[in-house]
Short mmCIF file of C-alpha atoms and ligand atoms in Angstrom, two decimals:
data_model
loop_
_atom_site.label_atom_id
_atom_site.label_comp_id
_atom_site.label_asym_id
_atom_site.label_seq_id
_atom_site.Cartn_x
_atom_site.Cartn_y
_atom_site.Cartn_z
CA UNK A 1184 -0.21 0.41 0.26
CA UNK A 1185 0.99 3.64 -0.17
CA UNK A 1186 4.11 4.44 1.42
CA UNK A 1187 2.69 7.81 3.10
CA UNK A 1188 2.31 5.68 6.52
CA UNK A 1189 5.64 3.70 6.33
CA UNK A 1190 7.38 3.66 9.23
CA UNK A 1191 5.15 4.22 11.55
CA UNK A 1192 5.09 2.77 14.93
CA UNK A 1193 3.01 -0.11 16.17
CA UNK A 1194 -0.38 0.29 16.89
CA UNK A 1195 -0.05 0.31 21.24
CA UNK A 1196 2.54 3.24 21.03
CA UNK A 1197 1.03 5.74 18.19
CA UNK A 1198 -2.43 4.90 20.43
CA UNK A 1199 -1.00 6.04 24.02
CA UNK A 1200 0.43 9.56 21.93
CA UNK A 1201 -3.24 10.10 20.93
CA UNK A 1202 -5.41 9.42 23.86
CA UNK A 1203 -2.71 12.35 25.46
CA UNK A 1204 -4.50 14.94 22.82
CA UNK A 1205 -7.06 15.90 24.71
CA UNK A 1206 -8.42 17.67 21.64
CA UNK A 1207 -8.57 14.85 19.29
CA UNK A 1208 -10.67 12.67 21.91
CA UNK A 1209 -12.66 15.46 22.16
CA UNK A 1210 -13.65 16.08 18.70
CA UNK A 1211 -13.88 12.85 17.67
CA UNK A 1212 -16.43 11.67 20.72
CA UNK A 1213 -18.72 13.88 19.81
CA UNK A 1214 -18.39 13.74 16.39
CA UNK A 1215 -18.61 9.54 16.46
CA UNK A 1216 -21.16 9.74 19.14
CA UNK A 1217 -23.28 12.73 16.95
CA UNK A 1218 -22.69 10.03 13.90
CA UNK A 1219 -23.27 6.34 15.80
CA UNK A 1220 -26.81 7.46 17.25
CA UNK A 1221 -28.22 8.67 14.23
CA UNK A 1222 -27.33 5.74 11.99
CA UNK A 1223 -29.04 3.70 14.97
CA UNK A 1224 -32.49 5.95 14.34
CA UNK A 1225 -32.02 6.22 10.44
CA UNK A 1226 -31.95 2.11 10.85
CA UNK A 1227 -34.04 1.65 12.84
CA UNK A 1228 -37.03 2.83 11.08
CA UNK A 1229 -36.50 -0.11 8.06
CA UNK A 1230 -38.31 -3.57 8.93
CA UNK A 1231 -35.93 -4.68 6.91
CA UNK A 1232 -33.09 -4.23 8.19
CA UNK A 1233 -31.45 -7.50 8.75
CA UNK A 1234 -32.73 -8.69 5.76
CA UNK A 1235 -31.13 -6.24 3.14
CA UNK A 1236 -28.01 -6.50 5.52
CA UNK A 1237 -28.06 -11.02 5.18
CA UNK A 1238 -28.88 -9.90 1.07
CA UNK A 1239 -25.79 -7.79 1.20
CA UNK A 1240 -23.56 -10.57 2.43
CA UNK A 1241 -25.21 -13.52 -0.01
CA UNK A 1242 -24.79 -10.79 -2.57
CA UNK A 1243 -20.91 -9.95 -2.35
CA UNK A 1244 -19.23 -13.94 -1.02
CA UNK A 1245 -21.35 -15.18 -4.26
CA UNK A 1246 -19.09 -11.91 -6.46
CA UNK A 1247 -15.84 -13.07 -3.96
CA UNK A 1248 -17.00 -16.42 -5.70
CA UNK A 1249 -17.04 -15.84 -8.86
CA UNK A 1250 -15.39 -12.74 -8.70
CA UNK A 1251 -13.35 -14.07 -11.88
CA UNK A 1252 -15.61 -14.45 -14.43
CA UNK A 1253 -17.70 -11.47 -13.29
CA UNK A 1254 -14.21 -9.38 -13.42
CA UNK A 1255 -13.87 -10.65 -16.96
CA UNK A 1256 -17.40 -9.46 -17.53
CA UNK A 1257 -16.98 -6.34 -16.92
CA UNK A 1258 -13.31 -5.66 -18.92
CA UNK A 1259 -16.00 -7.02 -21.66
CA UNK A 1260 -19.27 -3.90 -20.80
CA UNK A 1261 -17.19 -1.36 -20.27
CA UNK A 1262 -14.89 -1.52 -23.30
CA UNK A 1263 -18.29 -1.27 -25.37
CA UNK A 1264 -18.97 1.39 -24.45
CA UNK A 1265 -17.07 2.93 -24.93
CA UNK A 1266 -13.80 2.71 -21.93
CA UNK A 1267 -10.69 1.56 -21.30
CA UNK A 1268 -9.87 -1.25 -18.89
CA UNK A 1269 -6.26 -1.39 -17.39
CA UNK A 1270 -5.09 -4.04 -14.40
CA UNK A 1271 -2.57 -3.74 -12.26
CA UNK A 1272 -1.20 -6.19 -9.78
CA UNK A 1273 0.22 -3.46 -7.44
CA UNK A 1274 0.25 0.10 -6.22
CA UNK A 1275 3.26 1.59 -8.49
CA UNK A 1276 1.95 -0.54 -11.69
CA UNK A 1277 -1.09 1.24 -10.71
CA UNK A 1278 0.86 4.42 -9.99
CA UNK A 1279 3.05 4.09 -13.84
CA UNK A 1280 -0.51 3.09 -15.50
CA UNK A 1281 -1.91 7.11 -13.68
CA UNK A 1282 0.38 8.49 -14.58
CA UNK A 1283 1.27 7.76 -17.54
CA UNK A 1284 -2.62 8.55 -18.95
CA UNK A 1285 -2.40 11.24 -17.35
CA UNK A 1286 0.46 12.93 -19.26
CA UNK A 1287 -0.93 11.55 -22.25
CA UNK A 1288 -3.25 14.34 -22.29
CA UNK A 1289 -0.72 16.65 -21.68
CA UNK A 1290 -2.00 17.75 -18.49
CA UNK A 1291 0.33 18.67 -15.42
CA UNK A 1292 -3.03 18.93 -12.80
CA UNK A 1293 -6.51 16.62 -11.80
CA UNK A 1294 -9.25 17.03 -9.95
CA UNK A 1295 -10.21 14.22 -8.01
CA UNK A 1296 -13.18 12.40 -6.23
CA UNK A 1297 -12.90 11.44 -2.68
CA UNK A 1298 -11.16 7.43 -3.90
CA UNK A 1299 -9.93 5.48 -0.92
CA UNK A 1300 -8.08 3.23 -2.77
CA UNK A 1301 -5.70 6.62 -4.86
CA UNK A 1302 -5.58 6.82 -1.16
CA UNK A 1303 -3.75 3.03 -0.23
CA UNK A 1304 -1.61 3.60 -3.36
CA UNK A 1305 -0.23 6.93 -2.69
CA UNK A 1306 -1.31 8.63 -6.01
CA UNK A 1307 -1.02 11.58 -4.78
CA UNK A 1308 2.80 11.02 -4.32
CA UNK A 1309 3.62 10.09 -6.94
CA UNK A 1310 1.91 12.20 -9.57
CA UNK A 1311 3.68 14.90 -8.27
CA UNK A 1312 6.60 13.27 -8.39
CA UNK A 1313 5.19 13.38 -12.58
CA UNK A 1314 5.54 16.88 -11.90
CA UNK A 1315 1.58 16.83 -11.57
CA UNK A 1316 -1.20 18.45 -9.17
CA UNK A 1317 -3.86 16.49 -7.93
CA UNK A 1318 -6.42 18.53 -6.53
CA UNK A 1319 -9.11 16.71 -3.67
CA UNK A 1320 -12.25 18.53 -4.22
CA UNK A 1321 -14.37 16.79 -1.46
CA UNK A 1322 -14.30 19.51 2.25
CA UNK A 1323 -13.01 16.71 3.75
CA UNK A 1324 -9.97 15.99 2.17
CA UNK A 1325 -9.37 19.46 1.32
CA UNK A 1326 -8.20 19.93 4.82
CA UNK A 1327 -6.39 16.91 5.17
CA UNK A 1328 -4.62 18.35 1.61
CA UNK A 1329 -4.25 21.78 3.02
CA UNK A 1330 -3.27 21.26 6.13
CA UNK A 1331 -0.72 18.96 5.00
CA UNK A 1332 -1.95 15.94 7.17
CA UNK A 1333 -3.55 12.71 7.02
CA UNK A 1334 -7.08 11.26 7.05
CA UNK A 1335 -8.26 10.14 9.87
CA UNK A 1336 -11.79 8.07 8.98
CA UNK A 1337 -12.51 6.71 6.15
CA UNK A 1338 -16.08 8.60 5.64
CA UNK A 1339 -14.63 11.54 7.74
CA UNK A 1340 -11.25 12.08 6.82
CA UNK A 1341 -10.82 15.42 9.02
CA UNK A 1342 -12.93 14.05 11.74
CA UNK A 1343 -9.44 15.20 13.85
CA UNK A 1344 -9.93 18.82 13.12
CA UNK A 1345 -12.56 21.55 14.76
CA UNK A 1346 -14.25 24.28 12.66
CA UNK A 1347 -10.93 27.02 14.50
CA UNK A 1348 -9.06 24.32 13.34
CA UNK A 1349 -10.25 24.34 9.99
CA UNK A 1350 -10.62 28.21 9.47
CA UNK A 1351 -6.88 28.31 10.19
CA UNK A 1352 -6.10 25.81 7.69
CA UNK A 1353 -7.99 28.09 5.15
CA UNK A 1354 -6.42 31.38 6.02
CA UNK A 1355 -3.62 30.25 5.86
CA UNK A 1356 -3.02 27.79 3.01
CA UNK A 1357 -5.62 28.39 0.60
CA UNK A 1358 -3.66 31.25 -1.75
CA UNK A 1359 -0.79 28.77 -1.62
CA UNK A 1360 -2.85 26.73 -4.08
CA UNK A 1361 -5.27 29.17 -5.38
CA UNK A 1362 -8.30 31.22 -4.75
CA UNK A 1363 -7.15 32.70 -1.38
CA UNK A 1364 -10.03 32.27 1.58
CA UNK A 1365 -12.66 35.27 1.97
CA UNK A 1366 -10.69 38.39 4.70
CA UNK A 1367 -12.39 38.14 7.66
CA UNK A 1368 -12.76 34.01 7.56
CA UNK A 1369 -14.44 33.54 10.62
CA UNK A 1370 -16.14 29.55 11.74
CA UNK A 1371 -19.50 29.41 11.06
CA UNK A 1372 -19.80 26.28 8.85
CA UNK A 1373 -21.67 28.37 6.31
CA UNK A 1374 -18.30 30.57 5.43
CA UNK A 1375 -16.07 27.99 5.45
CA UNK A 1376 -18.18 25.68 2.78
CA UNK A 1377 -18.94 28.47 0.94
CA UNK A 1378 -14.35 29.37 0.95
CA UNK A 1379 -14.04 26.62 -0.17
CA UNK A 1380 -17.42 26.42 -2.78
CA UNK A 1381 -15.31 29.37 -4.08
CA UNK A 1382 -11.46 28.13 -4.11
CA UNK A 1383 -12.57 24.14 -5.45
CA UNK A 1384 -14.65 26.15 -8.47
CA UNK A 1385 -11.92 27.36 -10.43
CA UNK A 1386 -10.23 23.77 -10.62
CA UNK A 1387 -13.36 21.76 -11.19
CA UNK A 1388 -13.47 24.44 -14.53
CA UNK A 1389 -9.73 24.50 -15.67
CA UNK A 1390 -9.89 21.20 -14.90
CA UNK A 1391 -8.74 18.13 -18.20
CA UNK A 1392 -8.63 14.81 -16.29
CA UNK A 1393 -11.15 13.83 -12.77
CA UNK A 1394 -9.99 10.83 -11.19
CA UNK A 1395 -11.78 9.23 -9.14
CA UNK A 1396 -12.43 5.79 -7.06
CA UNK A 1397 -15.70 4.22 -7.66
CA UNK A 1398 -18.73 3.27 -4.14
CA UNK A 1399 -19.92 -0.16 -6.81
CA UNK A 1400 -19.12 -1.76 -10.28
CA UNK A 1401 -22.09 -3.67 -12.14
CA UNK A 1402 -20.52 -6.05 -14.32
CA UNK A 1403 -23.67 -6.60 -16.27
CA UNK A 1404 -23.70 -3.39 -18.10
CA UNK A 1405 -19.75 -2.04 -16.98
CA UNK A 1406 -21.51 0.45 -15.26
CA UNK A 1407 -19.36 2.76 -12.33
CA UNK A 1408 -21.17 4.40 -9.20
CA UNK A 1409 -20.19 6.87 -6.96
CA UNK A 1410 -22.17 7.52 -3.80
CA UNK A 1411 -21.21 11.71 -2.02
CA UNK A 1412 -22.73 14.04 -0.18
CA UNK A 1413 -21.44 17.52 -1.57
CA UNK A 1414 -21.87 17.36 -5.28
CA UNK A 1415 -18.05 18.21 -5.87
CA UNK A 1416 -17.77 14.65 -6.50
CA UNK A 1417 -19.79 14.64 -9.38
CA UNK A 1418 -18.62 18.30 -11.30
CA UNK A 1419 -15.14 16.22 -11.28
CA UNK A 1420 -17.58 12.97 -12.92
CA UNK A 1421 -18.51 15.28 -15.31
CA UNK A 1422 -16.85 17.78 -15.84
CA UNK A 1423 -13.22 16.52 -17.23
CA UNK A 1424 -12.47 15.89 -20.87
CA UNK A 1425 -11.04 12.98 -19.53
CA UNK A 1426 -12.24 11.19 -16.98
CA UNK A 1427 -9.30 7.83 -15.16
CA UNK A 1428 -10.98 5.46 -12.02
CA UNK A 1429 -9.38 4.17 -10.23
CA UNK A 1430 -10.83 1.37 -8.12
CA UNK A 1431 -10.15 -2.13 -6.17
CA UNK A 1432 -11.26 -5.45 -7.55
CA UNK A 1433 -13.28 -6.24 -5.10
CA UNK A 1434 -16.25 -3.47 -6.00
CA UNK A 1435 -17.93 -5.21 -8.90
CA UNK A 1436 -20.68 -6.71 -7.93
CA UNK A 1437 -23.52 -8.34 -10.96
CA UNK A 1438 -26.33 -6.75 -11.79
CA UNK A 1439 -28.96 -3.64 -11.09
CA UNK A 1440 -30.73 -5.63 -8.81
CA UNK A 1441 -28.40 -5.65 -6.45
CA UNK A 1442 -27.62 -1.73 -6.06
CA UNK A 1443 -30.73 -1.78 -5.14
CA UNK A 1444 -29.95 -3.12 -1.45
CA UNK A 1445 -26.23 -1.37 -1.20
CA UNK A 1446 -27.73 1.65 -2.24
CA UNK A 1447 -30.67 1.41 0.56
CA UNK A 1448 -28.13 -0.13 3.29
CA UNK A 1449 -24.88 1.91 2.07
CA UNK A 1450 -26.94 5.87 2.99
CA UNK A 1451 -28.20 4.65 6.53
CA UNK A 1452 -24.48 3.21 7.76
CA UNK A 1453 -22.29 5.36 6.72
CA UNK A 1454 -24.15 9.39 7.50
CA UNK A 1455 -27.61 7.92 8.46
CA UNK A 1456 -29.28 9.38 5.87
CA UNK A 1457 -32.54 7.29 4.11
CA UNK A 1458 -30.95 8.18 0.15
CA UNK A 1459 -28.13 9.31 -0.95
CA UNK A 1460 -28.01 12.56 -1.50
CA UNK A 1461 -25.38 12.50 -4.69
CA UNK A 1462 -25.30 9.14 -7.04
CA UNK A 1463 -23.84 9.29 -9.86
CA UNK A 1464 -23.81 6.30 -12.12
CA UNK A 1465 -21.54 5.95 -15.36
CA UNK A 1466 -21.17 3.49 -18.33
CA UNK A 1467 -18.41 4.77 -21.12
CA UNK A 1468 -18.35 7.40 -23.17
CA UNK A 1469 -21.02 9.21 -25.04
CA UNK A 1470 -20.20 11.89 -27.16
CA UNK A 1471 -23.59 14.65 -26.69
CA UNK A 1472 -22.08 14.44 -22.17
CA UNK A 1473 -19.09 14.08 -20.36
CA UNK A 1474 -15.86 12.89 -20.36
CA UNK A 1475 -14.74 12.10 -23.67
CA UNK A 1476 -11.88 9.42 -22.32
CA UNK A 1477 -12.73 7.09 -20.05
CA UNK A 1478 -10.05 4.27 -17.92
CA UNK A 1479 -10.87 2.01 -15.34
CA UNK A 1480 -7.41 1.15 -13.44
CA UNK A 1481 -8.50 -2.01 -11.61
CA UNK A 1482 -5.74 -2.33 -8.92
CA UNK A 1483 -4.77 -6.03 -6.75
CA UNK A 1484 -2.68 -5.31 -4.46
CA UNK A 1485 -2.53 -7.17 -1.92
CA UNK A 1486 -6.83 -8.52 -2.58
CA UNK A 1487 -6.36 -12.01 -4.42
CA UNK A 1488 -3.69 -12.80 -1.51
CA UNK A 1489 -7.01 -11.70 1.23
CA UNK A 1490 -9.07 -14.37 -0.86
CA UNK A 1491 -6.85 -16.84 -0.28
CA UNK A 1492 -7.93 -16.47 3.62
CA UNK A 1493 -11.26 -18.51 4.23
CA UNK A 1494 -11.91 -16.74 7.30
CA UNK A 1495 -10.23 -13.48 6.44
CA UNK A 1496 -12.12 -12.55 2.81
CA UNK A 1497 -14.76 -11.60 4.35
CA UNK A 1498 -13.18 -8.01 4.51
CA UNK A 1499 -13.31 -8.23 0.94
CA UNK A 1500 -17.30 -7.61 1.48
CA UNK A 1501 -16.90 -4.20 3.06
CA UNK A 1502 -17.96 -1.31 1.50
CA UNK A 1503 -16.53 1.18 3.17
CA UNK A 1504 -19.20 2.51 5.41
CA UNK A 1505 -17.48 3.50 8.75
CA UNK A 1506 -19.88 3.09 11.36
CA UNK A 1507 -18.04 0.16 12.10
CA UNK A 1508 -14.95 3.38 12.53
CA UNK A 1509 -18.49 4.77 14.89
CA UNK A 1510 -19.36 2.47 17.77
CA UNK A 1511 -15.05 0.65 17.96
CA UNK A 1512 -14.65 2.41 21.81
CA UNK A 1513 -11.33 1.97 20.71
CA UNK A 1514 -10.97 4.17 17.50
CA UNK A 1515 -13.43 6.48 19.26
CA UNK A 1516 -10.34 6.68 21.95
CA UNK A 1517 -7.28 6.11 19.79
CA UNK A 1518 -7.95 8.19 16.81
CA UNK A 1519 -7.44 6.93 13.07
CA UNK A 1520 -3.62 7.85 12.94
CA UNK A 1521 -2.70 5.92 15.01
CA UNK A 1522 -3.77 2.56 12.57
CA UNK A 1523 -0.79 3.97 10.41
CA UNK A 1524 -3.50 2.82 7.25
CA UNK A 1525 -5.75 4.29 5.08
CA UNK A 1526 -8.13 2.33 6.89
CA UNK A 1527 -8.45 2.93 10.36
CA UNK A 1528 -11.19 1.35 12.95
CA UNK A 1529 -11.64 -1.98 13.23
CA UNK A 1530 -12.28 -2.98 9.33
CA UNK A 1531 -8.47 -1.50 9.27
CA UNK A 1532 -7.13 -3.96 11.52
CA UNK A 1533 -8.06 -6.38 9.19
CA UNK A 1534 -7.79 -4.83 5.85
CA UNK A 1535 -4.83 -3.37 6.51
CA UNK A 1536 -2.08 -6.73 7.68
CA UNK A 1537 -4.27 -8.82 4.99
CA UNK A 1538 -3.33 -6.12 2.06
CA UNK A 1539 -0.15 -5.23 3.56
CA UNK A 1540 0.98 -8.57 5.46
CA UNK A 1541 1.91 -8.67 8.76
CA UNK A 1542 5.53 -8.25 8.68
CA UNK A 1543 5.61 -4.56 9.84
CA UNK A 1544 5.16 -3.38 13.21
CA UNK A 1545 2.88 -1.77 12.86
CA UNK A 1546 0.54 -4.71 11.48
CA UNK A 1547 1.50 -7.60 12.84
CA UNK A 1548 -0.06 -4.68 16.14
CA UNK A 1549 -3.13 -3.98 14.42
CA UNK A 1550 -5.21 -7.20 14.52
CA UNK A 1551 -4.34 -6.40 18.66
CA UNK A 1552 -6.00 -2.72 18.23
CA UNK A 1553 -9.30 -3.75 19.55
CA UNK A 1554 -10.96 -4.89 22.69
CA UNK A 1555 -13.09 -7.35 20.57
CA UNK A 1556 -16.52 -5.46 22.01
CA UNK A 1557 -18.38 -7.47 19.05
CA UNK A 1558 -19.42 -3.99 18.39
CA UNK A 1559 -17.89 -2.93 14.76
CA UNK A 1560 -19.94 -6.90 13.73
CA UNK A 1561 -23.01 -5.90 15.66
CA UNK A 1562 -23.67 -2.57 12.97
CA UNK A 1563 -21.43 -4.06 10.19
CA UNK A 1564 -24.54 -3.41 7.13
CA UNK A 1565 -22.25 -6.87 5.29
CA UNK A 1566 -22.16 -8.88 8.30
CA UNK A 1567 -18.20 -9.05 8.65
CA UNK A 1568 -17.15 -10.92 11.75
CA UNK A 1569 -14.35 -8.03 12.33
CA UNK A 1570 -14.08 -10.08 16.10
CA UNK A 1571 -13.07 -13.19 14.11
CA UNK A 1572 -10.83 -12.02 11.74
CA UNK A 1573 -9.16 -9.93 14.12
CA UNK A 1574 -8.74 -13.51 16.43
CA UNK A 1575 -7.98 -15.70 13.32
CA UNK A 1576 -4.80 -12.91 12.45
CA UNK A 1577 -3.70 -12.35 16.36
CA UNK A 1578 -3.19 -16.31 15.28
CA UNK A 1579 -1.70 -15.19 12.20
CA UNK A 1580 0.74 -13.22 14.19
CA UNK A 1581 1.73 -15.41 16.67
CA UNK A 1582 2.23 -18.34 14.42
CA UNK A 1583 4.04 -17.16 11.34
CA UNK A 1584 3.55 -14.63 8.66
CA UNK A 1585 1.97 -13.97 6.21
CA UNK A 1586 0.23 -15.90 4.18
CA UNK A 1587 0.95 -16.47 0.46
CA UNK A 1588 0.18 -18.92 -2.42
CA UNK A 1589 2.26 -21.92 -3.52
CA UNK A 1590 0.87 -22.92 -6.77
CA UNK A 1591 -2.91 -24.29 -4.91
CA UNK A 1592 -2.08 -23.47 -1.12
CA UNK A 1593 -1.63 -20.97 0.87
CA UNK A 1594 1.11 -20.74 3.52
CA UNK A 1595 2.90 -18.51 6.40
CA UNK A 1596 5.57 -17.41 6.48
CA UNK A 1597 7.85 -17.19 9.66
CA UNK A 1598 6.87 -13.73 11.14
CA UNK A 1599 9.14 -11.12 13.00
CA UNK A 1600 9.04 -10.94 16.85
CA UNK A 1601 6.92 -12.45 19.17
CA UNK A 1602 9.43 -16.02 19.33
CA UNK A 1603 8.84 -16.06 22.58
CA UNK A 1604 4.62 -16.30 22.31
CA UNK A 1605 4.97 -18.67 19.51
CA UNK A 1606 7.09 -20.73 21.43
CA UNK A 1607 4.46 -20.76 24.39
CA UNK A 1608 1.95 -21.07 22.32
CA UNK A 1609 3.79 -24.24 20.46
CA UNK A 1610 4.32 -25.93 24.24
CA UNK A 1611 0.44 -25.66 24.76
CA UNK A 1612 -0.87 -26.94 21.51
CA UNK A 1613 1.73 -30.15 21.67
CA UNK A 1614 0.73 -30.22 25.23
CA UNK A 1615 -2.82 -30.97 24.42
CA UNK A 1616 -2.81 -33.76 22.05
CA UNK A 1617 -0.73 -35.76 24.36
CA UNK A 1618 -2.82 -36.47 27.20
CA UNK A 1619 -0.60 -37.40 29.57
CA UNK A 1620 1.68 -34.74 29.30
CA UNK A 1621 -0.73 -32.33 30.20
CA UNK A 1622 -2.35 -34.07 32.62
CA UNK A 1623 1.61 -35.00 34.75
CA UNK A 1624 1.68 -31.38 34.14
CA UNK A 1625 -1.49 -30.18 35.90
CA UNK A 1626 -0.43 -32.68 38.51
CA UNK A 1627 3.14 -30.88 38.64
CA UNK A 1628 1.79 -27.85 38.61
CA UNK A 1629 -0.79 -28.20 41.92
CA UNK A 1630 1.92 -30.06 43.87
CA UNK A 1631 3.92 -26.73 43.06
CA UNK A 1632 1.49 -23.88 43.51
CA UNK A 1633 2.40 -22.83 46.95
CA UNK A 1634 5.53 -21.97 45.24
CA UNK A 1635 4.48 -19.76 41.65
CA UNK A 1636 5.42 -16.58 41.48
CA UNK A 1637 3.12 -13.75 41.64
CA UNK A 1638 4.46 -12.16 38.37
CA UNK A 1639 5.70 -13.55 35.44
CA UNK A 1640 9.28 -12.62 34.71
CA UNK A 1641 11.02 -10.63 31.61
CA UNK A 1642 8.72 -8.95 29.42
CA UNK A 1643 6.12 -10.30 31.69
CA UNK A 1644 6.74 -8.93 33.88
CA UNK A 1645 4.49 -5.45 31.97
CA UNK A 1646 1.72 -7.80 31.54
CA UNK A 1647 0.69 -9.44 35.45
CA UNK A 1648 1.81 -5.50 36.75
CA UNK A 1649 -1.35 -5.20 36.36
CA UNK A 1650 -3.33 -8.63 36.39
CA UNK A 1651 -3.46 -11.40 38.50
CA UNK A 1652 -2.00 -14.27 37.54
CA UNK A 1653 -4.65 -16.92 37.27
CA UNK A 1654 -4.38 -18.92 40.69
CA UNK A 1655 -3.63 -23.01 39.52
CA UNK A 1656 -6.15 -24.59 41.63
CA UNK A 1657 -5.28 -27.66 44.58
CA UNK A 1658 -6.50 -30.37 42.94
CA UNK A 1659 -6.27 -30.99 39.13
CA UNK A 1660 -9.92 -30.61 37.08
CA UNK A 1661 -9.01 -34.07 35.89
CA UNK A 1662 -8.83 -35.04 39.18
CA UNK A 1663 -11.59 -33.59 40.44
CA UNK A 1664 -13.69 -35.17 38.35
CA UNK A 1665 -12.56 -38.76 38.24
CA UNK A 1666 -13.01 -38.48 42.04
CA UNK A 1667 -16.52 -36.81 42.33
CA UNK A 1668 -17.46 -38.85 38.98
CA UNK A 1669 -15.60 -42.38 39.56
CA UNK A 1670 -14.58 -43.01 36.12
CA UNK A 1671 -12.28 -42.03 33.63
CA UNK A 1672 -12.35 -39.53 31.40
CA UNK A 1673 -12.80 -40.71 27.73
CA UNK A 1674 -10.77 -41.81 25.42
CA UNK A 1675 -7.79 -42.05 28.19
S1 SF4 B 1716 -16.44 -2.84 8.06
FE1 SF4 B 1716 -18.35 -2.96 7.50
S2 SF4 B 1716 -18.65 -1.26 9.28
FE2 SF4 B 1716 -17.03 -1.07 8.16
S3 SF4 B 1716 -16.43 -0.02 6.79
FE3 SF4 B 1716 -17.27 -2.05 6.24
S4 SF4 B 1716 -18.74 -1.97 5.19
FE4 SF4 B 1716 -18.69 -0.86 7.31
#
């Protein structure tokens, strides 16, 4: 994924620093509680929410099972409609393709629709290196870009900023990028929105190239769909002469009928709206309206490896609504930056380690960035069992590194670190398949319980400093069972 977050410290360190920032915590608490309460009311209005949720899950699972078929179908329908499809195995290849396409137009600036996929591959940085300026047009992304900041939320990337901070950023930075902020700008929402509108308008009218992602791609017609709240996306999708859409391969759905489900669940889960304010759909190009050239860049970037994992693949169902972030007690306190990825919160904790592997410190720590309370699963509109995947990924971190394919087999590479934990788990695994040794060990532990330490030595000391070690019983359970029930356990 993107180099933007390379070198981030492990989650516990980054989160420790973030929780000390009281302004950040207040901003996050206010924003997440407001959105989560509104979402709960919007969802409660629908009697068939559970059925919609199940339908969304099944559509996504079906599509992922037949991804190869639907991707080929999509390529055919997009091409038939006048578009060109490009395939990118990873971030570097995707960036090379997009940079080349922009250079071919002779332009040195582009306007962008809010897009997680382009952030994931670090497209803005790649374009900048090639001398191409990429202007974010979503209000929150604009705040992040002008503030030389990183996004901290999927839907509201500047959720960590309050109105006063936004006014200061606009006043200081807008002039460096184009039309300056109006004199005497206050922090009222209407004035801030007007300043952004005026600043962006000249860019929309000048730009010859637009870059977007997509929320969905309909295989049967080759139609791409972007849902957004501001209308800036629609300007980028319709005004420029060339449109380049960079989309993850998992965003495909088979038919228009399937879209019906997600256009009900996504707005309610993300912005608590019954219907999305701006839903833009386009199919290839037309001679009379919209872009004259359309390129679709389909990115893998770790998705087929994720698909190979039977438990972890459910993360690819995600429709990026961010409901799981808004209910997560860990996200609410630590904020999005601590996750070291464009995908923060619970979904980031299961998606980033799968897309990037668990070799780095930050990625190996992400599966532990959760209390496993399960609130994320409860609200997820496509029923991703995030706690299940977190536990699965913890196992991967402890037992071995990232899963990779060798022929038809998924194999685990040895992980860095956690050697003691891995050794302890292997010893436990051995004991559980050797009942005689387990019984002898339990009896020995019961007999020597008076001499057991109250704290763990070495690196385990930090763990036991805030916890009571479990007491070993005076009599092992198996012996108690035999004594009180008078028979041996079966098979022993
Ligand atoms: S995991 Fe579920 S709740 Fe979280 S962003 Fe994705 S779809 Fe929404």
